[in-house]
Amino acid sequence: MIEVVGVRFKPVGKIYFFSPKKEQFDLETPVIVETARGLELGYVVIANRQVTENDVVLPLRAVLRKATEKDVIQYQKNQEDAKEALPICQKLVKKNQLEMNLLEAEYTFERERLIFFFTADGRVDFRELVKDLAAQFRTRIELRQVGVRDEAKIIGGLGPCGYSLCCATFLSDFDTVTIRMAKNQNFSLNPTKISGACGRLLCCLKYENDLYEEILEKLPDVGSIVHTPEGDGRVVGLNILNELVQVDIFERKNEVNRVEAFSFEEVKLVKPIRRSKKDDRDLAREFKAILD
């Protein structure tokens, strides 16, 4: 087992693990740590705990020290100066006639570099822009192109549910979301219904998917032939949360009310119809065609 603390550098940013070097750190304690881009100030969001080696990437960097009041003041000044740098960079973008959308700027703790985050439809030749920015701010300049999901996380906004975007309020990482998750939950494959502000599939489709998959393992697929207390029939629908199977009874061919609902314990599979990975690929291509 290894003792670690979790440190976050942005309010809803990714959590990184560091070694506390046998020192105790409380939640929300500002600390100075060494990262790939130099010294950084972050806040402890996971207090000292023991984890296995499989839970972390070794070797772990150590927390150098608790941040002083002077460090915190420097950190806050960096944030203010970075905000002021953004409109200056925007003017230089227009001067160089570049097709890019600036999102935010960020100074490293010791101001060794100034990082600008942006989105663009394609590759951007920003070599001249970097020269102009370096001359303006007298420090090393980095320009980082991010995706539309990162853009939504930075800008924020409201989701179709009416609440603030999950990615901008509590999601540290982006999980993979697939069209199969929407299908599992019987959502209409209408892009306006299952897409978020970023234009990608809603992150919340992931939240309950494990439960739906667990229940679906018990239920026969739509199209399967099953035996029921009312006779054999074909599965035409599923009520997943209630674990009910809707069956079109063969023996009621000429009757109006031929579809009955049964609990999954009441049906016995006669002839299964299993979806394949090819079905999932076809479904994904179909959805992409709708988006295009």
Coordinates of C-alpha atoms in Angstrom, one line a residue, residues 43-258:
Y43 CA -5.5 22.4 -3.3
V44 CA -5.8 19.1 -1.4
V45 CA -9.2 17.5 -2.3
I46 CA -8.4 14.0 -1.1
A47 CA -6.7 13.8 2.4
N48 CA -4.0 11.3 3.3
R49 CA -5.1 7.7 2.3
Q50 CA -3.7 4.4 1.5
V51 CA -4.1 3.0 -2.0
T52 CA -2.6 0.1 -3.9
E53 CA 0.1 0.5 -6.5
N54 CA -2.4 -0.3 -9.3
D55 CA -4.4 2.9 -8.3
V56 CA -1.6 5.3 -9.1
V57 CA 1.1 5.9 -11.7
L58 CA 4.6 5.3 -10.2
P59 CA 6.9 6.9 -9.4
L60 CA 4.9 9.5 -7.4
R61 CA 6.1 13.1 -7.1
A62 CA 6.1 14.4 -3.6
V63 CA 4.3 17.4 -2.1
L64 CA 7.1 19.9 -1.6
R65 CA 5.4 22.0 1.1
K66 CA 2.3 23.7 2.3
A67 CA 1.7 27.0 0.5
T68 CA 2.3 30.2 2.4
E69 CA 0.1 33.2 2.4
K70 CA 2.6 34.8 0.0
D71 CA 2.2 31.8 -2.4
V72 CA -1.6 32.1 -2.4
I73 CA -1.3 35.9 -3.1
Q74 CA 1.0 35.1 -6.0
Y75 CA -1.4 32.4 -7.3
Q76 CA -4.3 34.8 -7.2
K77 CA -2.3 37.5 -9.0
N78 CA -1.3 35.0 -11.7
Q79 CA -5.0 34.3 -12.3
E80 CA -5.9 38.0 -12.6
D81 CA -3.0 38.7 -14.9
A82 CA -4.0 35.7 -17.1
K83 CA -7.5 37.1 -17.5
E84 CA -6.0 40.5 -18.6
A85 CA -3.8 38.7 -21.1
L86 CA -6.7 37.1 -22.9
P87 CA -8.1 40.3 -24.7
I88 CA -4.5 41.2 -25.6
C89 CA -4.1 37.8 -27.2
Q90 CA -7.4 38.2 -29.0
K91 CA -6.3 41.4 -30.6
L92 CA -3.1 39.7 -31.8
V93 CA -5.2 36.8 -33.2
K94 CA -7.2 39.3 -35.3
K95 CA -4.0 41.0 -36.4
N96 CA -2.6 37.7 -37.7
Q97 CA -6.0 36.8 -39.2
L98 CA -6.2 33.4 -37.6
E99 CA -9.3 31.3 -37.4
M100 CA -9.3 30.3 -33.7
N101 CA -11.5 30.8 -30.7
L102 CA -9.6 31.7 -27.5
L103 CA -11.1 30.2 -24.3
E104 CA -8.8 31.0 -21.4
A105 CA -5.2 31.9 -20.4
E106 CA -3.1 30.5 -17.6
Y107 CA 0.2 31.4 -16.0
T108 CA 2.3 28.7 -14.4
F109 CA 3.0 29.4 -10.7
E110 CA 6.5 30.9 -11.2
R111 CA 5.3 32.7 -14.4
E112 CA 7.8 30.8 -16.5
R113 CA 5.2 30.3 -19.2
L114 CA 1.9 31.6 -20.3
I115 CA -0.6 29.1 -21.8
F116 CA -3.5 30.0 -24.0
F117 CA -6.3 27.5 -24.7
F118 CA -8.3 27.7 -27.9
T119 CA -10.5 25.7 -30.3
A120 CA -10.3 25.7 -34.1
D121 CA -11.9 23.8 -36.9
G122 CA -8.5 22.6 -38.2
R123 CA -4.8 23.1 -37.7
V124 CA -3.6 26.6 -37.1
D125 CA -0.2 28.1 -38.0
F126 CA 0.3 30.3 -35.0
R127 CA 4.1 30.7 -35.2
E128 CA 3.9 34.5 -35.9
L129 CA 1.3 34.8 -33.1
V130 CA 3.7 33.1 -30.6
K131 CA 6.4 35.6 -31.5
D132 CA 4.1 38.5 -31.0
L133 CA 2.9 37.1 -27.6
A134 CA 6.4 36.4 -26.4
A135 CA 7.4 40.0 -27.3
Q136 CA 4.3 41.3 -25.4
F137 CA 4.5 39.2 -22.2
R138 CA 8.3 38.5 -22.0
T139 CA 7.8 34.9 -21.1
R140 CA 7.6 31.5 -22.8
I141 CA 4.3 31.1 -24.7
E142 CA 2.2 27.9 -25.3
L143 CA -0.9 27.6 -27.4
R144 CA -3.0 24.5 -26.8
Q145 CA -5.8 23.4 -29.0
V146 CA -8.6 21.6 -27.1
G147 CA -11.8 19.8 -28.2
V148 CA -15.4 20.8 -28.0
R149 CA -16.0 19.0 -24.7
D150 CA -13.1 20.9 -23.1
E151 CA -14.6 24.1 -24.5
A152 CA -17.9 23.4 -22.8
K153 CA -16.1 22.6 -19.5
I154 CA -14.2 25.9 -19.6
I155 CA -17.1 28.2 -20.7
G156 CA -19.9 26.4 -18.8
G157 CA -23.6 26.8 -19.4
L158 CA -26.9 25.0 -18.9
G159 CA -27.7 21.5 -20.1
P160 CA -31.1 20.3 -21.5
C161 CA -32.1 19.3 -18.0
G162 CA -31.9 23.0 -16.9
Y163 CA -29.0 22.5 -14.6
S164 CA -25.4 23.7 -15.0
L165 CA -23.2 21.5 -17.2
C166 CA -21.9 18.4 -15.4
C167 CA -18.4 18.9 -16.9
A168 CA -18.3 22.5 -15.5
T169 CA -19.5 21.6 -12.0
F170 CA -18.2 18.2 -10.8
L171 CA -16.9 16.0 -13.6
S172 CA -13.1 15.7 -13.3
D173 CA -12.6 13.5 -16.4
F174 CA -14.6 12.8 -19.5
D175 CA -15.8 9.2 -19.7
T176 CA -16.4 7.5 -23.1
V177 CA -20.0 7.7 -24.0
T178 CA -21.4 5.6 -26.9
I179 CA -24.6 5.5 -28.9
R180 CA -25.3 2.0 -27.4
M181 CA -25.8 3.6 -24.0
A182 CA -28.6 5.7 -25.4
K183 CA -30.1 2.7 -27.1
N184 CA -29.9 0.6 -23.9
Q185 CA -32.0 3.3 -22.1
N186 CA -34.6 3.4 -24.9
F187 CA -33.8 7.0 -25.8
S188 CA -34.9 8.3 -29.2
L189 CA -31.8 8.6 -31.4
N190 CA -32.6 12.2 -32.1
P191 CA -29.4 14.3 -31.8
T192 CA -31.2 17.2 -30.2
K193 CA -32.4 14.9 -27.4
I194 CA -29.2 13.1 -26.6
S195 CA -26.5 15.7 -27.4
G196 CA -25.1 18.2 -24.9
A197 CA -24.1 21.8 -25.3
C198 CA -20.8 20.6 -26.8
G199 CA -22.6 18.7 -29.6
R200 CA -21.4 15.3 -28.3
L201 CA -23.4 12.6 -26.6
L202 CA -24.6 13.6 -23.1
C203 CA -22.2 12.6 -20.4
C204 CA -25.2 11.6 -18.2
L205 CA -25.9 8.7 -20.5
K206 CA -23.0 7.0 -18.7
Y207 CA -24.4 7.5 -15.2
E208 CA -27.1 4.7 -15.1
N209 CA -25.8 2.6 -18.0
D210 CA -24.3 -0.1 -15.7
L211 CA -27.7 -0.7 -14.1
Y212 CA -29.4 -0.9 -17.5
E213 CA -26.7 -3.3 -18.8
E214 CA -27.1 -5.5 -15.7
I215 CA -30.9 -5.7 -16.2
L216 CA -30.6 -6.3 -19.9
E217 CA -28.4 -9.3 -19.2
K218 CA -31.5 -11.0 -17.6
L219 CA -33.9 -10.0 -20.4
P220 CA -34.2 -11.5 -23.9
D221 CA -33.4 -9.2 -26.8
V222 CA -36.2 -7.8 -28.9
G223 CA -37.0 -10.2 -31.7
S224 CA -36.3 -13.3 -29.7
I225 CA -38.8 -16.2 -29.5
V226 CA -39.9 -17.0 -25.9
H227 CA -42.3 -19.3 -24.1
T228 CA -44.8 -17.7 -21.8
P229 CA -47.7 -18.8 -19.6
E230 CA -49.9 -17.7 -22.5
G231 CA -48.0 -19.5 -25.2
D232 CA -45.1 -18.9 -27.4
G233 CA -44.4 -15.5 -28.9
R234 CA -41.9 -12.9 -30.1
V235 CA -40.4 -10.2 -27.9
V236 CA -41.6 -6.8 -29.2
G237 CA -40.5 -4.5 -26.4
L238 CA -38.8 -4.3 -23.0
N239 CA -39.7 -2.3 -19.8
I240 CA -36.2 -2.3 -18.5
L241 CA -36.6 -0.7 -15.1
N242 CA -39.6 -2.8 -14.2
E243 CA -37.9 -5.9 -15.7
L244 CA -41.0 -6.7 -17.9
V245 CA -40.9 -8.4 -21.3
Q246 CA -43.6 -7.4 -23.9
V247 CA -44.5 -10.5 -26.0
D248 CA -46.6 -10.8 -29.2
I249 CA -48.4 -14.1 -28.6
F250 CA -48.5 -16.3 -31.8
E251 CA -51.7 -18.1 -30.8
R252 CA -53.5 -14.7 -30.7
K253 CA -52.8 -14.0 -34.4
N254 CA -56.3 -12.7 -35.2
E255 CA -57.0 -11.0 -31.8
V256 CA -56.6 -7.3 -31.2
N257 CA -55.0 -7.6 -27.7
R258 CA -52.2 -10.0 -28.7

